[in-house]
Short mmCIF file of C-alpha atoms and ligand atoms in Angstrom, two decimals:
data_model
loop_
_atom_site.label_atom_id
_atom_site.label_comp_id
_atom_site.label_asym_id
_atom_site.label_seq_id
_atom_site.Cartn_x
_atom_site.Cartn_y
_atom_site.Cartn_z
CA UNK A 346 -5.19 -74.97 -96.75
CA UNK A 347 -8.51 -74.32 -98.48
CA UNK A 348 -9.42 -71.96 -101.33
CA UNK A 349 -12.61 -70.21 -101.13
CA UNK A 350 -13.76 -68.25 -103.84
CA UNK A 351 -16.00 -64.82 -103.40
CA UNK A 352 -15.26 -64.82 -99.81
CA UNK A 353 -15.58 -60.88 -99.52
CA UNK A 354 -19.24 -61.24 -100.13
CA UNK A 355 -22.30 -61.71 -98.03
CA UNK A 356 -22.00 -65.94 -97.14
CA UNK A 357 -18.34 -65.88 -97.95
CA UNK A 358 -17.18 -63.12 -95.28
CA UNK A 359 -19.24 -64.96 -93.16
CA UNK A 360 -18.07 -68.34 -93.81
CA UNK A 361 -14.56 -67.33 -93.60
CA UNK A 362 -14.89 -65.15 -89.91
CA UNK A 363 -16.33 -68.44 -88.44
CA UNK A 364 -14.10 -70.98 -90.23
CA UNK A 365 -10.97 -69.42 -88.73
CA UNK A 366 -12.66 -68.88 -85.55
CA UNK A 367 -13.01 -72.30 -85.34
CA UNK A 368 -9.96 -73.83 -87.30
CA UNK A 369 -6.62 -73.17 -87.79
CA UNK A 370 -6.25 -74.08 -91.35
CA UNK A 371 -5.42 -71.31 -93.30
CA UNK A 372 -7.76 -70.13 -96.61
CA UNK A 373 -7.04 -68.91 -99.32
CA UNK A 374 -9.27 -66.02 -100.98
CA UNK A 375 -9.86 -65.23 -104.32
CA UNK A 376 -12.40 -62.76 -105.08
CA UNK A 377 -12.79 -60.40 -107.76
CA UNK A 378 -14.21 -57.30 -105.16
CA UNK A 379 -17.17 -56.92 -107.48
CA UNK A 380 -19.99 -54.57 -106.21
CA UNK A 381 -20.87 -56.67 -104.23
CA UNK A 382 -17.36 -57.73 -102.51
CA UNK A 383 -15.61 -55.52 -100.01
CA UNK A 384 -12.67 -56.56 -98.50
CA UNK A 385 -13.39 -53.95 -95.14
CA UNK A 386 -15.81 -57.33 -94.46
CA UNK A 387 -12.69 -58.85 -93.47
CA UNK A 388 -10.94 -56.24 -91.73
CA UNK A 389 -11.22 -58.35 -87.87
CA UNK A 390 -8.59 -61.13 -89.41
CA UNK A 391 -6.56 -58.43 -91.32
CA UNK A 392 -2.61 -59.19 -90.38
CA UNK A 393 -4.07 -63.09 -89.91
CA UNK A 394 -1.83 -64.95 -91.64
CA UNK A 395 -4.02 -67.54 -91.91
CA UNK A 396 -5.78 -65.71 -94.78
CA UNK A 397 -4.62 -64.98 -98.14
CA UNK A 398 -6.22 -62.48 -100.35
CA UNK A 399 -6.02 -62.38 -104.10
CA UNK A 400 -7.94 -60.37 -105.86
CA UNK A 401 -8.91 -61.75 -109.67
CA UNK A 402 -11.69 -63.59 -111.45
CA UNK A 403 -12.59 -67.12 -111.50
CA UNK A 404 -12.82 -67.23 -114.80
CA UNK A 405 -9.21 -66.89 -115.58
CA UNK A 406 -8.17 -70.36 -115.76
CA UNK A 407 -4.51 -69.39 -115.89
CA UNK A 408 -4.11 -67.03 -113.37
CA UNK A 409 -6.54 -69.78 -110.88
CA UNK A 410 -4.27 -73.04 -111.94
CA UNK A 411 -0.72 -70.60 -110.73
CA UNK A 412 -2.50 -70.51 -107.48
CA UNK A 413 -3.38 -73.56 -106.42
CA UNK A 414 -0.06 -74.89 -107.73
CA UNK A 415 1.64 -72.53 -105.67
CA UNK A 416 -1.16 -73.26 -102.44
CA UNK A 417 -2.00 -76.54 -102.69
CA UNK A 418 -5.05 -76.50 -101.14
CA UNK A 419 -6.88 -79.66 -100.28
CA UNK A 420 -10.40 -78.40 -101.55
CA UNK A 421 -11.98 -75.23 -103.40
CA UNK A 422 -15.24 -74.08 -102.13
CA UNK A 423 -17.26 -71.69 -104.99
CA UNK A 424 -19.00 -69.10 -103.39
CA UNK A 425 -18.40 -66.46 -106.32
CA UNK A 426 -21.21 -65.90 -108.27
CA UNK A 427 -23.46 -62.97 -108.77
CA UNK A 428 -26.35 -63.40 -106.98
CA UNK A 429 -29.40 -60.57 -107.46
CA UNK A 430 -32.34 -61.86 -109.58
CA UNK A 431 -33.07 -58.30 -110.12
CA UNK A 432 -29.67 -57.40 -111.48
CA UNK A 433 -29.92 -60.40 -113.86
CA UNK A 434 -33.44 -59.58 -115.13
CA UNK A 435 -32.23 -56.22 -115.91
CA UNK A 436 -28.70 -57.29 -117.49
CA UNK A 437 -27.59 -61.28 -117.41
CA UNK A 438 -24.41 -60.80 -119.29
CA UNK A 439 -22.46 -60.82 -116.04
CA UNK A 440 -24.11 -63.92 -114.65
CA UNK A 441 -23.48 -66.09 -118.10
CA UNK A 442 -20.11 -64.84 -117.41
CA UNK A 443 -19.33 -65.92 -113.79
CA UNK A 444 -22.01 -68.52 -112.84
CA UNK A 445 -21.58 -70.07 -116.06
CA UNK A 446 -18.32 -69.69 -117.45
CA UNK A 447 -16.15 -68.79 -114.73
CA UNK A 448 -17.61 -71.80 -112.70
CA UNK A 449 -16.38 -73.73 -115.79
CA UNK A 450 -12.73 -72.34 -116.13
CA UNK A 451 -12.59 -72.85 -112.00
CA UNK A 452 -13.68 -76.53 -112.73
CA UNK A 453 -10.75 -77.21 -115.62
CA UNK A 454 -8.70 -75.60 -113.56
CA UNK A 455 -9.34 -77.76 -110.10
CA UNK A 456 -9.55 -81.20 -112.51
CA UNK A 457 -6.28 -80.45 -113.76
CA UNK A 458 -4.42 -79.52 -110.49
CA UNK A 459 -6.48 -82.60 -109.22
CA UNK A 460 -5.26 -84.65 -112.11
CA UNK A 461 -1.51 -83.89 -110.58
CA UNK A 462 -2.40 -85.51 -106.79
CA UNK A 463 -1.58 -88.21 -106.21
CA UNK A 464 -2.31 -90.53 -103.06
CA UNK A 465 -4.20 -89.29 -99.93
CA UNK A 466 -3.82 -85.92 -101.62
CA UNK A 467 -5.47 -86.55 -104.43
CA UNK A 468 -8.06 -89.04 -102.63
CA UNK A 469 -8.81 -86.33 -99.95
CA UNK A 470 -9.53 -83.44 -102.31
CA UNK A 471 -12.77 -81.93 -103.03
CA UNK A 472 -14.60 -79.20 -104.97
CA UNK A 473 -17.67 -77.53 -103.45
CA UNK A 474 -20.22 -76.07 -105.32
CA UNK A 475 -22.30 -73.44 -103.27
CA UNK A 476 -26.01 -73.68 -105.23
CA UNK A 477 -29.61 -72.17 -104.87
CA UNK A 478 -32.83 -73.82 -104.16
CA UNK A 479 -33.97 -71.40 -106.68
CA UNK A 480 -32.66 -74.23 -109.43
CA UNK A 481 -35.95 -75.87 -108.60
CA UNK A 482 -37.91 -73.47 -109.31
CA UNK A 483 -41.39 -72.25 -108.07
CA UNK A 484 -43.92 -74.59 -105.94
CA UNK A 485 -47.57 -74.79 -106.07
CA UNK A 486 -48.50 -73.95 -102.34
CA UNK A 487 -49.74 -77.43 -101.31
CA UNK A 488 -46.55 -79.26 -102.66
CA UNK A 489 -44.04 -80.61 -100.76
CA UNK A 490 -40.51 -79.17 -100.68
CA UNK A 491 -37.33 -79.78 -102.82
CA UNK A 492 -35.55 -83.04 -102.52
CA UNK A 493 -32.36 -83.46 -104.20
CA UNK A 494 -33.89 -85.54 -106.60
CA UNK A 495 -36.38 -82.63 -108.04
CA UNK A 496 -35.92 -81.49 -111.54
CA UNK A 497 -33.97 -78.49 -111.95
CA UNK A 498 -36.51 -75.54 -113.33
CA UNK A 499 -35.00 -72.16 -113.02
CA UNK A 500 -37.12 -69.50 -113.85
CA UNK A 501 -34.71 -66.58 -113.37
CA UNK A 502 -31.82 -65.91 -115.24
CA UNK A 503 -29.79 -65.83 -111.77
CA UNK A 504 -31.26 -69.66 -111.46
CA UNK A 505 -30.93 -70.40 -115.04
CA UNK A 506 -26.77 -69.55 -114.71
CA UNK A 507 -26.53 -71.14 -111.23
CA UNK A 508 -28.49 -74.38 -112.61
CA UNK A 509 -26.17 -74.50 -115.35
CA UNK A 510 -23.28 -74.28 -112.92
CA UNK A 511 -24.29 -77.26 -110.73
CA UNK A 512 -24.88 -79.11 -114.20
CA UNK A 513 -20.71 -78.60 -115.27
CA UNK A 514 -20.04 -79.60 -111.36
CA UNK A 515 -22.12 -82.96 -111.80
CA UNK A 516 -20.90 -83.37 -115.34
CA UNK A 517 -17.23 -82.84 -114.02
CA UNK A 518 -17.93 -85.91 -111.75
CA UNK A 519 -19.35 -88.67 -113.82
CA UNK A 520 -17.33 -87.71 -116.74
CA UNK A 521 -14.29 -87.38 -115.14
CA UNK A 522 -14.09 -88.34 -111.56
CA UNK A 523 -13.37 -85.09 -109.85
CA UNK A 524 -14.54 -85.58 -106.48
CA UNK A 525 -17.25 -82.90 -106.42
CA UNK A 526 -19.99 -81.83 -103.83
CA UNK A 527 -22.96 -79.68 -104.42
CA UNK A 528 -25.34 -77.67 -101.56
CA UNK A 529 -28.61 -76.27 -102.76
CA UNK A 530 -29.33 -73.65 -100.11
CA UNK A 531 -32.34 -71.46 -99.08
CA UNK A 532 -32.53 -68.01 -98.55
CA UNK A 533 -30.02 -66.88 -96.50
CA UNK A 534 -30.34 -63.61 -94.01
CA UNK A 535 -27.64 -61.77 -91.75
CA UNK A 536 -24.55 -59.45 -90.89
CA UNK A 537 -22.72 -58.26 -94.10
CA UNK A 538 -25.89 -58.72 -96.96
CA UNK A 539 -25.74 -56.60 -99.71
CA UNK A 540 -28.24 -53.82 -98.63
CA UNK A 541 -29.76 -54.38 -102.22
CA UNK A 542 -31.39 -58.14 -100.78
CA UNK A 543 -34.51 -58.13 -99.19
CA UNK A 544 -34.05 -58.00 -95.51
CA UNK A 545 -30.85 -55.24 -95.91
CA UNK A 546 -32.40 -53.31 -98.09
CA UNK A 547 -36.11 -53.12 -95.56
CA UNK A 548 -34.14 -52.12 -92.70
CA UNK A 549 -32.01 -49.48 -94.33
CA UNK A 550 -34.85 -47.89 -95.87
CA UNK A 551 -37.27 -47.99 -93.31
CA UNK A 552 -34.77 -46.18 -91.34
CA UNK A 553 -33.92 -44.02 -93.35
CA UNK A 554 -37.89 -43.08 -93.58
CA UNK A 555 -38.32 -44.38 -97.30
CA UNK A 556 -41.26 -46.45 -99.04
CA UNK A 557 -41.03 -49.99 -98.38
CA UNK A 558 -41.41 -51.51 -101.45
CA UNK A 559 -43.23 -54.99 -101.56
CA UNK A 560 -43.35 -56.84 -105.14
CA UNK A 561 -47.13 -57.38 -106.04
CA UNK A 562 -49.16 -58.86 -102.76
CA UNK A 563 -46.12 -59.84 -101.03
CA UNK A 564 -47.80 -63.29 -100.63
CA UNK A 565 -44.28 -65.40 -102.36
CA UNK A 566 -42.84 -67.83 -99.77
CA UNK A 567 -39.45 -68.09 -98.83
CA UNK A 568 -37.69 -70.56 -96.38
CA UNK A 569 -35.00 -67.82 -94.17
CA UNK A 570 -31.59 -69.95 -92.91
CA UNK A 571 -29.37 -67.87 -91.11
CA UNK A 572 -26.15 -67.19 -92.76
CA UNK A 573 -23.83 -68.54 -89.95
CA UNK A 574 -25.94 -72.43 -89.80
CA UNK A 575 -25.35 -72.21 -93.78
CA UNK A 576 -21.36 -72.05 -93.05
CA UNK A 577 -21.73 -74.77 -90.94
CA UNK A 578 -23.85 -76.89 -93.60
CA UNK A 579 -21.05 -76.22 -95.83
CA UNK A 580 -18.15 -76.75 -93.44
CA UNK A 581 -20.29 -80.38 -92.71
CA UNK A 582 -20.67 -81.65 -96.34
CA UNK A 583 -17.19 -80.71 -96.67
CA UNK A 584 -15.72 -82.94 -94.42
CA UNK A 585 -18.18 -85.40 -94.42
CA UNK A 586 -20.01 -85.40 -97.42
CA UNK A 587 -20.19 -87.95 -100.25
CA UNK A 588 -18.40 -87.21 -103.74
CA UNK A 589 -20.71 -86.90 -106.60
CA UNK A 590 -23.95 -86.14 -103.64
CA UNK A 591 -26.06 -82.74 -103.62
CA UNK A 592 -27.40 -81.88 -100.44
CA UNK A 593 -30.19 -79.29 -99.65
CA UNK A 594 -29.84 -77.11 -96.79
CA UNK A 595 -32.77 -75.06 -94.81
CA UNK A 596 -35.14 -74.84 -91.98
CA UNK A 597 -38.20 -75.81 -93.39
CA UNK A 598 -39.41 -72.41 -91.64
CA UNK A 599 -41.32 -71.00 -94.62
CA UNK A 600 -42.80 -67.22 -94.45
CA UNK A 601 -44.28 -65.08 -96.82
CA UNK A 602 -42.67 -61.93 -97.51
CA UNK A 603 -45.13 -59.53 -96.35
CA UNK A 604 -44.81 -61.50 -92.91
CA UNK A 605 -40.81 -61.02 -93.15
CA UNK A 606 -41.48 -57.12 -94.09
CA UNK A 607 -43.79 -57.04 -91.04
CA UNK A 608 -41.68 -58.66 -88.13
CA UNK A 609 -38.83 -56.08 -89.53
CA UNK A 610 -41.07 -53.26 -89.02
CA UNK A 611 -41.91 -54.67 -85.41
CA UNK A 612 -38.74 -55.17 -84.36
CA UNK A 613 -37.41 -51.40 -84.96
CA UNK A 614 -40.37 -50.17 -84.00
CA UNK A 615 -39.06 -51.54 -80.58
CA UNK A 616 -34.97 -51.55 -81.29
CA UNK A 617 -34.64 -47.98 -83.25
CA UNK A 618 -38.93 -46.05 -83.13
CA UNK A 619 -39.34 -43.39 -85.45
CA UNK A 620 -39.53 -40.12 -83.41
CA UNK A 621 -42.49 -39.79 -83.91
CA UNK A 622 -43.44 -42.72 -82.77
CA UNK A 623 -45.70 -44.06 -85.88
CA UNK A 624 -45.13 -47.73 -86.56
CA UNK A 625 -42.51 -48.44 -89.88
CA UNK A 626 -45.89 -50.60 -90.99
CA UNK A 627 -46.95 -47.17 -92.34
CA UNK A 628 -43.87 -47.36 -94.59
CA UNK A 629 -44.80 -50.28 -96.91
CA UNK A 630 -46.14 -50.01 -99.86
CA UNK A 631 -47.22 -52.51 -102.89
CA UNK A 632 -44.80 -52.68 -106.28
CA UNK A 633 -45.35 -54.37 -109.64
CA UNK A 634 -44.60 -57.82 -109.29
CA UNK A 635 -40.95 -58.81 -110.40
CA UNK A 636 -41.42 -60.48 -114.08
CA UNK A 637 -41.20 -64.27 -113.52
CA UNK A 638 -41.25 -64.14 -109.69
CA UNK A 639 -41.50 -67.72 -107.92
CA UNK A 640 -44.05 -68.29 -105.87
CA UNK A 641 -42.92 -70.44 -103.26
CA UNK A 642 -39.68 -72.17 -102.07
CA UNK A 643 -39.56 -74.55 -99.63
CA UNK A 644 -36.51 -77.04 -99.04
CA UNK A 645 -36.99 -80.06 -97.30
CA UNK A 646 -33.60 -81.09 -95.14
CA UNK A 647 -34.02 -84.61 -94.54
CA UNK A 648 -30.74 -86.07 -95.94
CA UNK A 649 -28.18 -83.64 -94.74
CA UNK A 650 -29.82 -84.18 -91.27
CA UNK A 651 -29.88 -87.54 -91.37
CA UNK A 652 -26.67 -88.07 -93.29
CA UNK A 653 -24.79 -85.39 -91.83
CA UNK A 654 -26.46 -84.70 -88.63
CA UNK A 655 -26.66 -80.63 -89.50
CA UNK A 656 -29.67 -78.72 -88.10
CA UNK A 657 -29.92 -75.25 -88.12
CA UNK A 658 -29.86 -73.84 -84.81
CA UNK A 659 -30.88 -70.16 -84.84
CA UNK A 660 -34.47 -69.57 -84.92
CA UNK A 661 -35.84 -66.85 -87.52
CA UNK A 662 -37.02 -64.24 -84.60
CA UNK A 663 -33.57 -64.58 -82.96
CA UNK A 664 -31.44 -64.46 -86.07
CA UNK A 665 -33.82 -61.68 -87.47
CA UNK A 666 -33.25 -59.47 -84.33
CA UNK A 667 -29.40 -60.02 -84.04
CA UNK A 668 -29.45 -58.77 -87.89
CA UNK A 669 -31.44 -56.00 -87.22
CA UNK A 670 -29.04 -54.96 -84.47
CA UNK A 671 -26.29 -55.49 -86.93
CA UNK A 672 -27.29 -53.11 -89.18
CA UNK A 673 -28.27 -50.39 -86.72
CA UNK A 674 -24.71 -50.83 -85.33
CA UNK A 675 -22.58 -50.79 -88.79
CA UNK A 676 -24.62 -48.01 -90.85
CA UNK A 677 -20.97 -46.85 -91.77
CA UNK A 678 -20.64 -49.94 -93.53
CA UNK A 679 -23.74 -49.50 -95.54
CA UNK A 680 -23.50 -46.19 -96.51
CA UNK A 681 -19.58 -47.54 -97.74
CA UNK A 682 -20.82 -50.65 -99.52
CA UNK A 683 -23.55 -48.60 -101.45
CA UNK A 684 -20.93 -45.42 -102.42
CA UNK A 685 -18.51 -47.82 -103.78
CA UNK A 686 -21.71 -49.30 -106.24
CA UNK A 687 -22.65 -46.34 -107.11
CA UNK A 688 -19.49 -44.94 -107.89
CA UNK A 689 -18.23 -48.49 -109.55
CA UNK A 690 -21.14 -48.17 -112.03
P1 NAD B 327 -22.63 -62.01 -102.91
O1 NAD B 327 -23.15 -61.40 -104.18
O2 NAD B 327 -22.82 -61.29 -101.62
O3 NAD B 327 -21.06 -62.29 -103.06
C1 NAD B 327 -20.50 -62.81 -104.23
C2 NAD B 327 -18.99 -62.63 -104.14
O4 NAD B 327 -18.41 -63.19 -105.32
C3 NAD B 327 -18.55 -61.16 -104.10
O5 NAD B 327 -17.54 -60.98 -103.13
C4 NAD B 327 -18.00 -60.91 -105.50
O6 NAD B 327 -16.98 -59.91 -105.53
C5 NAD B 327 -17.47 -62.28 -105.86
N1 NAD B 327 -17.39 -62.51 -107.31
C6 NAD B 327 -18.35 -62.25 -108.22
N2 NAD B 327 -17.91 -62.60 -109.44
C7 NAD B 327 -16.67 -63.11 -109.30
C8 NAD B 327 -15.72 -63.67 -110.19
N3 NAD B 327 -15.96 -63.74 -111.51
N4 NAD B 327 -14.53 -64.11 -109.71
C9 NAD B 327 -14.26 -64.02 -108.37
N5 NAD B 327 -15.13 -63.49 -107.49
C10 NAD B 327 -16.33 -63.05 -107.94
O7 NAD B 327 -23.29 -63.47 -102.87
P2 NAD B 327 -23.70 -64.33 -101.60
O8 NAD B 327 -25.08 -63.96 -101.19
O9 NAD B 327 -22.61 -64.30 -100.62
O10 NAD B 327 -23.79 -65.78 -102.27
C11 NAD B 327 -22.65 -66.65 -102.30
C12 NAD B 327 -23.02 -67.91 -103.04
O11 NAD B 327 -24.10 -68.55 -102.37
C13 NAD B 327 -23.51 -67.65 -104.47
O12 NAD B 327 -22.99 -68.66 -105.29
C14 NAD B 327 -25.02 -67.76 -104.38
O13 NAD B 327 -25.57 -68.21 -105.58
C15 NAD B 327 -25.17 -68.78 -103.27
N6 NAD B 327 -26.41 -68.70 -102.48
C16 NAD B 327 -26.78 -67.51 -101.93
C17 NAD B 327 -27.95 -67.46 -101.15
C18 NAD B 327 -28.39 -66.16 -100.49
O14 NAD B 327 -29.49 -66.11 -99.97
N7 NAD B 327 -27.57 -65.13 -100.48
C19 NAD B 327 -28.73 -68.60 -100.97
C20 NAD B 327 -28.29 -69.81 -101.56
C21 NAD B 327 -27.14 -69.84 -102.30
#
């Protein structure tokens, strides 16, 4: 078995649909159904005994260490974290708390259960850190994209707690041999985002015929991956990746935001018009900038390709339609996911 943590959020729901469409190893789930986890994600595979839900927070060291004595698993993949750069500009209490200490207590925990194995067991087990190109930093627009080997320069308090995470991870290697592995991913897009993220939270208010609001000129770059080729990046450097490595994952497909904001707006102008028949376009509108906003991220995906041989195979237009479609078609969940915030607050 595997444990995956946060797997009721956005990548994790994802990550665990395709893993046990694929596999028959069972998972383990721990996730402490934050705002932003909702265990309805998960409702196809409900009665699967191949998954195990447990609901509780990383950072209880105790209550982590009971289960993987009583599991066993044969690695831990972190997804748990929280994850909005807005929500830790406003308030980063939470973030210190679970990107930096939990992923601590979750480490402890995993080198002492690891410190038990012995054998293949303990020579087959690994710990997966799920990272953020956004440890990097912001690039000038000429430069060329993040290589594992760039410094870490968070800018955010989100990348500040995530960069101090991958730190503990390395430090838990070279200090004391845990057999970790580290991705550093781009932005991801697709079926079950919080609709707070940038391409949920477009298409639910453009159809529901609100501003859409675009921070300063909308000219920041981002590099899209579509959630389900960043499962299979992770599912890759899981099985095949080196102890102790970090390995970047995106598309090198790099698009400023306005342009993202725009090919929404085209697509439902096509998949859902407005009745009467104006273009969403007429929706946008220009916001103070976020404090400390990066201006460009661009990942370059050399060594997992080579290494690994991953590539990501869904194009932006395709993956951006499907999503679109998604949302159209689960508007129940949306207006579910943002009650329970609202009422959780
Ligand atoms: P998300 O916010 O959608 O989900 C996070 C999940 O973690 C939720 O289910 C939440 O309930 C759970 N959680 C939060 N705190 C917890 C705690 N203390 N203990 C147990 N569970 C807890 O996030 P996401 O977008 O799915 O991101 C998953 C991981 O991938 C994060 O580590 C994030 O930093 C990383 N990442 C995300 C992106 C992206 O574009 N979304 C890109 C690169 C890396």
């Amino acid at each position: 078995m595997i444990l995956v943590t946060g797997g009721a959020g956005f990548i994790g729901t994802n990550f665990i649909l395709d893993w046990l469409a694929l596999h028959d190893e069972p998972i383990l789930n721990i996730d402490k159904l934050t705002y932003a986890g909702n265990r309805d994600n998960l409702r196809s595979i409900e009665g699967d005994d191949r998954h195990v839900f447990e609901q509780g927070d990383i950072a209880d060291a105790r209550w982590v260490m009971g289960l993987l004595e009583k599991h066993q698993p044969r690695a831990i993949i972190n997804f748990a974290a929280e994850s909005h750069v807005d929500r830790s500009i406003h308030c980063a209490e939470n973030f210190v708390q679970t990107n930096i200490v939990g992923v601590f207590r979750l480490l402890e925990a995993a080198r002492a259960y690891w410190s038990g194995l012995h054998g293949d067991k303990r020579a087959g087990f690994r710990f997966l850190q799920v990272s953020t190109d956004e440890v990097y930093g912001s690039l000038a627009p000429a430069a060329a994209a993040f290589r594992e080997t760039d410094r870490y320069e968070p800018n955010s308090p989100y990348s500040a707690s995530k960069a101090a995470a991958d730190h503990l991870v390395r430090a838990s290697h070279r200090t004391h041999g845990l057999p970790v592995l580290t991705t550093n991913c781009a932005n991801n897009y697709g079926p079950y985002q919080f609709p707070e993220k940038l391409i949920p939270l477009m298409i639910n208010r453009a159809i529901a015929g609100q501003p859409l609001p675009v921070y300063g000129d909308g000219w920041q770059v981002r590099d899209w991956l579509y959630v389900k080729d960043h499962c299979k990046a992770v599912r890759l450097v899981l099985e095949a990746g080196l102890p102790g490595e970090t390995y970047n994952v995106g598309c090198s497909d790099e698009r400023h935001n306005i342009d993202v904001v725009k090919a929404i707006c085209v697509l439902l102008d096509e998949l859902h018009p407005r009745i009467d028949a104006v273009t969403y376009m007429n929706q946008i509108t220009h916001v103070a900038d976020r404090p400390g906003h990066d201006t460009r991220y661009a990942i370059d995906p050399g060594k997992i390709k080579v290494e690994l041989g991953w590539h990501a195979e869904k194009n932006f237009e395709d993956g951006l339609r499907e999503t679109i479609r998604w949302y159209l078609q689960n508007q129940g969940w949306v207006a579910d996911v943002q009650n329970r915030s609202v009422a959780a607050r």
